[in-house]
PDB file of C-alpha atoms in Angstrom:
ATOM      1  CA  MET A 299      32.140  -2.200 -17.567  1.00 54.00           C
ATOM      2  CA  LYS A 300      31.706  -5.870 -18.460  1.00 56.00           C
ATOM      3  CA  ARG A 301      32.348  -6.820 -14.823  1.00 56.00           C
ATOM      4  CA  TYR A 302      29.711  -4.299 -13.735  1.00 53.00           C
ATOM      5  CA  PHE A 303      27.052  -5.922 -15.912  1.00 48.00           C
ATOM      6  CA  VAL A 304      28.009  -9.390 -14.683  1.00 47.00           C
ATOM      7  CA  TYR A 305      27.527  -8.246 -11.077  1.00 49.00           C
ATOM      8  CA  LEU A 306      24.264  -6.535 -11.977  1.00 49.00           C
ATOM      9  CA  PHE A 307      22.927  -9.653 -13.681  1.00 51.00           C
ATOM     10  CA  PHE A 308      23.964 -11.852 -10.751  1.00 49.00           C
ATOM     11  CA  TYR A 309      22.343  -9.532  -8.202  1.00 50.00           C
ATOM     12  CA  SER A 310      19.131  -9.326 -10.236  1.00 55.00           C
ATOM     13  CA  PHE A 311      19.017 -13.110 -10.549  1.00 48.00           C
ATOM     14  CA  ILE A 312      19.444 -13.621  -6.810  1.00 48.00           C
ATOM     15  CA  SER A 313      16.914 -10.895  -5.929  1.00 49.00           C
ATOM     16  CA  CYS A 314      14.257 -12.393  -8.160  1.00 52.00           C
ATOM     17  CA  HIS A 315      14.577 -15.733  -6.397  1.00 48.00           C
ATOM     18  CA  LEU A 316      14.349 -14.449  -2.839  1.00 49.00           C
ATOM     19  CA  SER A 317      11.205 -15.482  -1.000  1.00 50.00           C
ATOM     20  CA  VAL A 318       8.820 -12.797   0.194  1.00 49.00           C
ATOM     21  CA  GLU A 319       9.970 -13.327   3.771  1.00 51.00           C
ATOM     22  CA  ASP A 320      13.579 -12.626   2.740  1.00 58.00           C
ATOM     23  CA  LYS A 321      12.868  -9.292   1.069  1.00 65.00           C
ATOM     24  CA  VAL A 322      14.692  -6.462   2.830  1.00 69.00           C
ATOM     25  CA  TYR A 323      11.543  -4.360   3.133  1.00 57.00           C
ATOM     26  CA  ASN A 324       9.816  -7.190   5.021  1.00 66.00           C
ATOM     27  CA  SER A 325      12.500  -7.396   7.716  1.00 73.00           C
ATOM     28  CA  GLY A 326      11.666  -5.732  11.000  1.00 82.00           C
ATOM     29  CA  ILE A 327       8.499  -3.822  11.854  1.00 92.00           C
ATOM     30  CA  HIS A 328       7.629  -0.749   9.812  1.00 91.00           C
ATOM     31  CA  ILE A 329       4.359   0.950  10.727  1.00 96.00           C
ATOM     32  CA  ILE A 330       3.447   4.361   9.291  1.00 96.00           C
ATOM     33  CA  PRO A 331       2.658   6.499  11.181  1.00 97.00           C
ATOM     34  CA  GLU A 332       4.790   5.112  13.984  1.00 97.00           C
ATOM     35  CA  PRO A 333       2.631   4.060  16.968  1.00 98.00           C
ATOM     36  CA  LEU A 334       3.010   5.929  20.232  1.00 98.00           C
ATOM     37  CA  GLN A 335       3.965   2.705  22.024  1.00 98.00           C
ATOM     38  CA  LEU A 336       5.422  -0.371  20.360  1.00 98.00           C
ATOM     39  CA  GLU A 337       6.861  -3.305  22.293  1.00 98.00           C
ATOM     40  CA  VAL A 338       8.391  -6.102  20.216  1.00 96.00           C
ATOM     41  CA  ARG A 339       8.155  -9.533  21.812  1.00 97.00           C
ATOM     42  CA  GLN A 340       9.349 -13.037  21.020  1.00 96.00           C
ATOM     43  CA  GLY A 341       7.486 -15.269  18.608  1.00 96.00           C
ATOM     44  CA  VAL A 342       4.912 -14.943  15.846  1.00 96.00           C
ATOM     45  CA  PHE A 343       1.239 -15.677  15.340  1.00 97.00           C
ATOM     46  CA  PRO A 344       0.704 -17.890  12.269  1.00 95.00           C
ATOM     47  CA  VAL A 345      -2.374 -17.009  10.199  1.00 95.00           C
ATOM     48  CA  SER A 346      -4.033 -19.958   8.454  1.00 93.00           C
ATOM     49  CA  ASN A 347      -7.351 -21.277   7.190  1.00 92.00           C
ATOM     50  CA  SER A 348      -8.077 -22.562  10.678  1.00 93.00           C
ATOM     51  CA  THR A 349      -7.682 -19.125  12.288  1.00 95.00           C
ATOM     52  CA  THR A 350     -10.981 -17.868  13.693  1.00 95.00           C
ATOM     53  CA  LEU A 351     -12.427 -14.470  14.578  1.00 96.00           C
ATOM     54  CA  SER A 352     -14.032 -13.749  17.944  1.00 95.00           C
ATOM     55  CA  LEU A 353     -16.296 -10.726  18.511  1.00 95.00           C
ATOM     56  CA  GLU A 354     -16.745  -9.476  22.060  1.00 88.00           C
ATOM     57  CA  ASN A 355     -20.468  -9.179  22.865  1.00 79.00           C
ATOM     58  CA  GLY A 356     -21.253  -9.627  19.190  1.00 78.00           C
ATOM     59  CA  ASP A 357     -19.838  -6.201  18.308  1.00 87.00           C
ATOM     60  CA  TRP A 358     -17.336  -5.344  15.559  1.00 96.00           C
ATOM     61  CA  GLU A 359     -18.796  -7.541  12.810  1.00 94.00           C
ATOM     62  CA  LYS A 360     -18.397  -4.837  10.147  1.00 94.00           C
ATOM     63  CA  GLU A 361     -14.783  -4.176  11.141  1.00 96.00           C
ATOM     64  CA  ALA A 362     -13.968  -7.877  11.362  1.00 96.00           C
ATOM     65  CA  SER A 363     -15.326  -8.329   7.843  1.00 96.00           C
ATOM     66  CA  ILE A 364     -12.787  -5.775   6.561  1.00 96.00           C
ATOM     67  CA  LEU A 365      -9.959  -7.879   7.956  1.00 96.00           C
ATOM     68  CA  MET A 366     -11.531 -11.142   6.827  1.00 96.00           C
ATOM     69  CA  ASN A 367     -12.094  -9.978   3.248  1.00 95.00           C
ATOM     70  CA  LYS A 368      -8.597  -8.541   2.918  1.00 94.00           C
ATOM     71  CA  LEU A 369      -6.959 -11.758   4.083  1.00 94.00           C
ATOM     72  CA  GLU A 370      -9.105 -13.824   1.735  1.00 93.00           C
ATOM     73  CA  GLU A 371      -8.230 -11.614  -1.246  1.00 91.00           C
ATOM     74  CA  ALA A 372      -4.517 -11.702  -0.441  1.00 91.00           C
ATOM     75  CA  SER A 373      -4.034 -15.297   0.660  1.00 90.00           C
ATOM     76  CA  GLY A 374      -7.178 -17.272  -0.084  1.00 90.00           C
ATOM     77  CA  TYR A 375      -7.684 -17.952   3.630  1.00 91.00           C
ATOM     78  CA  LYS A 376     -11.377 -18.054   4.530  1.00 92.00           C
ATOM     79  CA  LEU A 377     -11.533 -17.201   8.202  1.00 94.00           C
ATOM     80  CA  SER A 378     -14.701 -17.922  10.163  1.00 91.00           C
ATOM     81  CA  PHE A 379     -16.337 -16.591  13.322  1.00 92.00           C
ATOM     82  CA  SER A 380     -16.209 -18.528  16.582  1.00 88.00           C
ATOM     83  CA  ASP A 381     -17.312 -17.725  20.135  1.00 80.00           C
ATOM     84  CA  ASN A 382     -15.294 -20.403  21.895  1.00 70.00           C
ATOM     85  CA  SER A 383     -11.798 -20.147  20.448  1.00 68.00           C
ATOM     86  CA  SER A 384      -8.921 -19.661  22.858  1.00 73.00           C
ATOM     87  CA  ASN A 385      -6.077 -20.468  20.465  1.00 89.00           C
ATOM     88  CA  ASN A 386      -5.393 -19.502  16.855  1.00 94.00           C
ATOM     89  CA  CYS A 387      -7.876 -16.674  17.189  1.00 96.00           C
ATOM     90  CA  ILE A 388      -8.116 -12.964  16.326  1.00 97.00           C
ATOM     91  CA  ARG A 389     -10.203 -11.232  18.991  1.00 96.00           C
ATOM     92  CA  PHE A 390     -12.074  -7.951  18.575  1.00 97.00           C
ATOM     93  CA  LYS A 391     -12.552  -6.338  21.972  1.00 96.00           C
ATOM     94  CA  THR A 392     -14.126  -3.184  23.385  1.00 97.00           C
ATOM     95  CA  ASN A 393     -12.137  -0.860  25.641  1.00 97.00           C
ATOM     96  CA  GLU A 394     -14.060   2.328  26.433  1.00 97.00           C
ATOM     97  CA  ASN A 395     -10.904   4.002  27.779  1.00 98.00           C
ATOM     98  CA  LEU A 396      -9.171   4.247  24.393  1.00 98.00           C
ATOM     99  CA  GLY A 397     -10.929   7.368  23.113  1.00 96.00           C
ATOM    100  CA  GLU A 398     -12.485   8.084  19.723  1.00 97.00           C
ATOM    101  CA  GLU A 399      -9.522   7.063  17.546  1.00 98.00           C
ATOM    102  CA  GLY A 400      -7.264   5.111  19.897  1.00 98.00           C
ATOM    103  CA  TYR A 401      -6.612   1.390  19.745  1.00 99.00           C
ATOM    104  CA  GLU A 402      -4.463  -1.394  21.181  1.00 99.00           C
ATOM    105  CA  ILE A 403      -3.037  -4.521  19.587  1.00 99.00           C
ATOM    106  CA  GLU A 404      -1.511  -7.464  21.423  1.00 98.00           C
ATOM    107  CA  VAL A 405      -0.034 -10.431  19.569  1.00 98.00           C
ATOM    108  CA  ASP A 406       1.437 -13.655  20.922  1.00 97.00           C
ATOM    109  CA  ASP A 407       1.855 -17.109  19.428  1.00 96.00           C
ATOM    110  CA  ARG A 408      -1.704 -18.141  20.399  1.00 96.00           C
ATOM    111  CA  GLN A 409      -3.925 -15.179  19.612  1.00 96.00           C
ATOM    112  CA  ILE A 410      -4.254 -11.571  18.470  1.00 98.00           C
ATOM    113  CA  SER A 411      -6.320  -8.990  20.353  1.00 97.00           C
ATOM    114  CA  LEU A 412      -7.545  -5.797  18.692  1.00 98.00           C
ATOM    115  CA  SER A 413      -9.147  -3.345  21.129  1.00 98.00           C
ATOM    116  CA  ALA A 414     -10.914  -0.018  20.591  1.00 98.00           C
ATOM    117  CA  ALA A 415     -13.787   2.091  21.885  1.00 97.00           C
ATOM    118  CA  THR A 416     -15.213   3.183  18.523  1.00 97.00           C
ATOM    119  CA  GLU A 417     -15.505   2.072  14.919  1.00 96.00           C
ATOM    120  CA  LYS A 418     -12.800   4.569  13.947  1.00 97.00           C
ATOM    121  CA  GLY A 419     -10.412   3.191  16.535  1.00 98.00           C
ATOM    122  CA  MET A 420     -10.972  -0.391  15.425  1.00 98.00           C
ATOM    123  CA  PHE A 421     -10.585   0.611  11.769  1.00 98.00           C
ATOM    124  CA  TYR A 422      -7.160   2.084  12.574  1.00 99.00           C
ATOM    125  CA  ALA A 423      -6.232  -1.024  14.566  1.00 99.00           C
ATOM    126  CA  ILE A 424      -6.939  -3.083  11.462  1.00 98.00           C
ATOM    127  CA  GLN A 425      -4.810  -0.773   9.299  1.00 98.00           C
ATOM    128  CA  THR A 426      -1.899  -1.289  11.689  1.00 98.00           C
ATOM    129  CA  PHE A 427      -2.540  -5.045  11.689  1.00 98.00           C
ATOM    130  CA  PHE A 428      -2.186  -5.096   7.894  1.00 97.00           C
ATOM    131  CA  GLN A 429       1.170  -3.296   8.173  1.00 97.00           C
ATOM    132  CA  LEU A 430       2.425  -6.054  10.473  1.00 97.00           C
ATOM    133  CA  LEU A 431       2.002  -8.483   7.571  1.00 94.00           C
ATOM    134  CA  PRO A 432       4.337  -8.690   4.546  1.00 90.00           C
ATOM    135  CA  ALA A 433       4.034  -5.720   2.180  1.00 88.00           C
ATOM    136  CA  GLU A 434       2.759  -8.089  -0.526  1.00 87.00           C
ATOM    137  CA  ILE A 435      -0.569  -8.145   1.340  1.00 87.00           C
ATOM    138  CA  GLU A 436      -1.373  -5.088  -0.822  1.00 86.00           C
ATOM    139  CA  SER A 437      -0.636  -6.903  -4.072  1.00 82.00           C
ATOM    140  CA  ALA A 438      -3.423  -7.577  -6.553  1.00 79.00           C
ATOM    141  CA  LYS A 439      -2.051 -11.112  -6.954  1.00 81.00           C
ATOM    142  CA  PRO A 440      -2.758 -13.809  -4.328  1.00 79.00           C
ATOM    143  CA  LEU A 441       0.193 -14.592  -2.073  1.00 80.00           C
ATOM    144  CA  LYS A 442       1.830 -17.994  -2.283  1.00 78.00           C
ATOM    145  CA  MET A 443       3.315 -18.014   1.181  1.00 79.00           C
ATOM    146  CA  LYS A 444       2.481 -18.571   4.812  1.00 85.00           C
ATOM    147  CA  LEU A 445       1.398 -15.487   6.721  1.00 91.00           C
ATOM    148  CA  SER A 446       2.526 -14.676  10.233  1.00 94.00           C
ATOM    149  CA  VAL A 447       2.254 -11.660  12.517  1.00 96.00           C
ATOM    150  CA  PRO A 448       5.162 -10.739  14.829  1.00 96.00           C
ATOM    151  CA  ALA A 449       4.455 -10.777  18.554  1.00 98.00           C
ATOM    152  CA  VAL A 450       3.975  -7.169  19.641  1.00 98.00           C
ATOM    153  CA  LYS A 451       2.088  -4.930  22.025  1.00 98.00           C
ATOM    154  CA  ILE A 452       0.909  -1.640  20.520  1.00 99.00           C
ATOM    155  CA  ALA A 453      -0.944   1.290  22.076  1.00 99.00           C
ATOM    156  CA  ASP A 454      -1.705   4.178  19.774  1.00 99.00           C
ATOM    157  CA  HIS A 455      -3.859   7.232  19.181  1.00 98.00           C
ATOM    158  CA  PRO A 456      -3.432  10.212  16.837  1.00 97.00           C
ATOM    159  CA  ARG A 457      -1.605  13.329  17.942  1.00 96.00           C
ATOM    160  CA  PHE A 458      -3.635  15.556  15.624  1.00 97.00           C
ATOM    161  CA  SER A 459      -7.399  15.375  15.075  1.00 96.00           C
ATOM    162  CA  TYR A 460      -7.126  16.839  11.553  1.00 98.00           C
ATOM    163  CA  ARG A 461      -4.856  14.770   9.287  1.00 98.00           C
ATOM    164  CA  GLY A 462      -5.452  15.834   5.729  1.00 98.00           C
ATOM    165  CA  VAL A 463      -4.434  15.720   2.099  1.00 98.00           C
ATOM    166  CA  MET A 464      -5.337  18.387  -0.476  1.00 98.00           C
ATOM    167  CA  ILE A 465      -5.591  17.357  -4.128  1.00 98.00           C
ATOM    168  CA  ASP A 466      -5.765  20.060  -6.793  1.00 98.00           C
ATOM    169  CA  VAL A 467      -8.149  18.440  -9.271  1.00 97.00           C
ATOM    170  CA  SER A 468      -8.729  21.776 -10.991  1.00 96.00           C
ATOM    171  CA  ARG A 469      -5.222  21.912 -12.453  1.00 93.00           C
ATOM    172  CA  HIS A 470      -4.586  18.145 -12.498  1.00 94.00           C
ATOM    173  CA  PHE A 471      -7.773  16.130 -12.881  1.00 95.00           C
ATOM    174  CA  PHE A 472      -8.113  12.778 -11.076  1.00 97.00           C
ATOM    175  CA  THR A 473     -10.810  10.296 -12.074  1.00 98.00           C
ATOM    176  CA  VAL A 474     -13.088   8.844  -9.400  1.00 98.00           C
ATOM    177  CA  GLU A 475     -11.158   5.565  -9.503  1.00 98.00           C
ATOM    178  CA  GLU A 476      -7.855   7.405  -9.084  1.00 98.00           C
ATOM    179  CA  LEU A 477      -9.261   9.291  -6.096  1.00 99.00           C
ATOM    180  CA  LYS A 478     -10.451   6.012  -4.594  1.00 98.00           C
ATOM    181  CA  LYS A 479      -6.894   4.705  -4.776  1.00 97.00           C
ATOM    182  CA  GLN A 480      -5.725   7.832  -2.975  1.00 98.00           C
ATOM    183  CA  ILE A 481      -8.399   7.319  -0.307  1.00 98.00           C
ATOM    184  CA  SER A 482      -7.303   3.712   0.237  1.00 97.00           C
ATOM    185  CA  VAL A 483      -3.705   4.822   0.789  1.00 97.00           C
ATOM    186  CA  MET A 484      -4.842   7.661   3.057  1.00 98.00           C
ATOM    187  CA  ALA A 485      -6.785   5.173   5.179  1.00 98.00           C
ATOM    188  CA  MET A 486      -3.725   2.944   5.493  1.00 97.00           C
ATOM    189  CA  LEU A 487      -1.788   5.971   6.783  1.00 98.00           C
ATOM    190  CA  LYS A 488      -4.675   6.970   9.104  1.00 98.00           C
ATOM    191  CA  LEU A 489      -5.333  10.280   7.348  1.00 99.00           C
ATOM    192  CA  ASN A 490      -8.906  11.479   7.792  1.00 98.00           C
ATOM    193  CA  ARG A 491      -9.570  14.545   5.582  1.00 99.00           C
ATOM    194  CA  LEU A 492      -9.557  14.750   1.776  1.00 99.00           C
ATOM    195  CA  HIS A 493      -9.652  18.370   0.610  1.00 99.00           C
ATOM    196  CA  LEU A 494     -10.636  18.644  -3.069  1.00 98.00           C
ATOM    197  CA  HIS A 495      -9.644  21.897  -4.805  1.00 98.00           C
ATOM    198  CA  LEU A 496     -12.471  21.721  -7.340  1.00 98.00           C
ATOM    199  CA  THR A 497     -12.212  25.113  -9.024  1.00 97.00           C
ATOM    200  CA  ASP A 498      -9.495  27.517 -10.095  1.00 95.00           C
ATOM    201  CA  ASN A 499      -8.545  29.539 -13.157  1.00 93.00           C
ATOM    202  CA  GLN A 500      -7.516  26.327 -14.917  1.00 91.00           C
ATOM    203  CA  GLY A 501     -10.823  24.474 -14.659  1.00 94.00           C
ATOM    204  CA  TRP A 502     -14.230  23.926 -13.045  1.00 96.00           C
ATOM    205  CA  ARG A 503     -14.608  20.289 -11.980  1.00 97.00           C
ATOM    206  CA  ILE A 504     -18.067  19.889 -10.450  1.00 97.00           C
ATOM    207  CA  ALA A 505     -21.386  19.843 -12.300  1.00 97.00           C
ATOM    208  CA  ILE A 506     -24.086  22.213 -11.029  1.00 96.00           C
ATOM    209  CA  ASP A 507     -27.546  21.670 -12.511  1.00 96.00           C
ATOM    210  CA  LYS A 508     -28.470  25.349 -12.586  1.00 96.00           C
ATOM    211  CA  TYR A 509     -25.266  26.340 -14.396  1.00 95.00           C
ATOM    212  CA  PRO A 510     -24.419  23.610 -16.942  1.00 95.00           C
ATOM    213  CA  GLN A 511     -22.112  25.928 -18.898  1.00 94.00           C
ATOM    214  CA  LEU A 512     -19.579  25.813 -16.062  1.00 95.00           C
ATOM    215  CA  VAL A 513     -18.499  22.334 -17.109  1.00 94.00           C
ATOM    216  CA  GLU A 514     -19.426  22.742 -20.764  1.00 93.00           C
ATOM    217  CA  TYR A 515     -16.812  25.468 -21.184  1.00 91.00           C
ATOM    218  CA  SER A 516     -14.562  25.387 -18.118  1.00 93.00           C
ATOM    219  CA  ALA A 517     -13.960  21.640 -17.817  1.00 93.00           C
ATOM    220  CA  VAL A 518     -12.120  21.632 -21.157  1.00 91.00           C
ATOM    221  CA  GLN A 519      -8.457  22.655 -21.395  1.00 83.00           C
ATOM    222  CA  GLU A 520      -5.847  23.259 -24.039  1.00 77.00           C
ATOM    223  CA  THR A 521      -2.773  21.040 -24.041  1.00 75.00           C
ATOM    224  CA  TYR A 522       0.794  22.194 -24.742  1.00 73.00           C
ATOM    225  CA  ASN A 523       0.161  21.832 -28.492  1.00 78.00           C
ATOM    226  CA  GLU A 524      -3.176  23.693 -28.316  1.00 79.00           C
ATOM    227  CA  GLU A 525      -5.250  20.536 -28.668  1.00 82.00           C
ATOM    228  CA  LEU A 526      -8.284  20.315 -26.397  1.00 83.00           C
ATOM    229  CA  TYR A 527      -8.961  17.601 -23.856  1.00 82.00           C
ATOM    230  CA  GLY A 528     -11.982  17.094 -21.682  1.00 87.00           C
ATOM    231  CA  PRO A 529     -14.519  17.818 -20.476  1.00 93.00           C
ATOM    232  CA  CYS A 530     -13.159  16.486 -17.178  1.00 96.00           C
ATOM    233  CA  TYR A 531     -15.485  16.966 -14.218  1.00 98.00           C
ATOM    234  CA  TYR A 532     -17.471  15.155 -11.522  1.00 98.00           C
ATOM    235  CA  THR A 533     -21.204  14.565 -11.766  1.00 98.00           C
ATOM    236  CA  LYS A 534     -23.434  14.572  -8.709  1.00 97.00           C
ATOM    237  CA  GLU A 535     -23.412  10.781  -8.799  1.00 98.00           C
ATOM    238  CA  ASP A 536     -19.610  10.789  -8.931  1.00 98.00           C
ATOM    239  CA  ILE A 537     -19.468  12.963  -5.824  1.00 98.00           C
ATOM    240  CA  LYS A 538     -21.988  10.778  -3.968  1.00 98.00           C
ATOM    241  CA  GLU A 539     -19.999   7.660  -4.866  1.00 98.00           C
ATOM    242  CA  LEU A 540     -16.748   9.266  -3.764  1.00 99.00           C
ATOM    243  CA  VAL A 541     -18.158  10.530  -0.457  1.00 99.00           C
ATOM    244  CA  ALA A 542     -19.666   7.119   0.334  1.00 99.00           C
ATOM    245  CA  TYR A 543     -16.357   5.388  -0.409  1.00 98.00           C
ATOM    246  CA  ALA A 544     -14.481   7.890   1.755  1.00 99.00           C
ATOM    247  CA  ASN A 545     -16.953   7.417   4.616  1.00 98.00           C
ATOM    248  CA  ARG A 546     -16.282   3.685   4.584  1.00 97.00           C
ATOM    249  CA  HIS A 547     -12.613   4.545   5.095  1.00 98.00           C
ATOM    250  CA  ASN A 548     -13.320   7.061   7.895  1.00 98.00           C
ATOM    251  CA  ILE A 549     -12.345   9.988   5.684  1.00 98.00           C
ATOM    252  CA  GLU A 550     -14.282  13.239   5.350  1.00 98.00           C
ATOM    253  CA  VAL A 551     -14.361  14.842   1.893  1.00 99.00           C
ATOM    254  CA  ILE A 552     -14.043  18.642   1.991  1.00 98.00           C
ATOM    255  CA  PRO A 553     -15.062  20.309  -1.298  1.00 97.00           C
ATOM    256  CA  GLU A 554     -13.610  23.726  -2.114  1.00 97.00           C
ATOM    257  CA  ILE A 555     -15.048  26.213  -4.615  1.00 95.00           C
ATOM    258  CA  GLU A 556     -12.736  29.210  -4.669  1.00 92.00           C
ATOM    259  CA  PHE A 557     -14.125  32.769  -4.793  1.00 89.00           C
ATOM    260  CA  PRO A 558     -13.574  35.639  -5.450  1.00 88.00           C
ATOM    261  CA  GLY A 559      -9.945  35.071  -6.461  1.00 88.00           C
ATOM    262  CA  HIS A 560      -8.750  32.330  -8.806  1.00 89.00           C
ATOM    263  CA  SER A 561     -12.218  32.121 -10.356  1.00 88.00           C
ATOM    264  CA  LEU A 562     -11.718  32.729 -14.083  1.00 87.00           C
ATOM    265  CA  SER A 563     -13.267  29.323 -14.787  1.00 91.00           C
ATOM    266  CA  ALA A 564     -16.602  30.734 -13.570  1.00 90.00           C
ATOM    267  CA  LEU A 565     -16.547  33.474 -16.227  1.00 88.00           C
ATOM    268  CA  VAL A 566     -18.312  31.492 -18.938  1.00 80.00           C
ATOM    269  CA  PRO A 567     -20.208  33.019 -21.904  1.00 72.00           C
TER     270      PRO A 567
END
């Protein structure tokens, strides 16, 4: 047993001192969902403060800003726009043949090209680009490391048009901020529908002006020890905020109010 703890301590000590690049989960290329076509090539593209962004025909500024802001938050790099860069450049290009949600990415040691026909396609290209970087890009703490992107050629589009998640907020309430976190992860995984199960026997989670008693009585629950918690529900402003946030992530919010079954929460005094 003593030997076991010695080994455990030694392994923990070594693991804590590995650089980000050496972490096992950062070895290789791991993109979820897996692209339809992925060709791994030789070399890497180093991202730095001197890296520039190039927009074909002036398009893609909104999408480029998503990438720019994320890199600045994660690394402190403040990328700028340039029309004349040929090296050390991330290019946003239009390819009308890629369909509504398709995209292509090509990376070599001089530049990165992101191509799409629509805003949705370019948004998904950017999500894949982020997954080519170390996983710590998602950390709330700034990275203290050099960033590089492996040389690849990717062509991808979704197999299914409807790619959804259903969250039962009637039985298990999520705050708006918690739902936003779910939406951010859904966007990373290229999911595009958020189905909210807003009502059931266990609770009514959406305020309706004409029937205020729905949330007054049915948004409050008993706990295991018969104590009450709540009311837990979404106001109209909450829903507007959530829908706007989802739209920015190319996700449609689908509200569900269940009738006639599973509707005891509607039977208020």
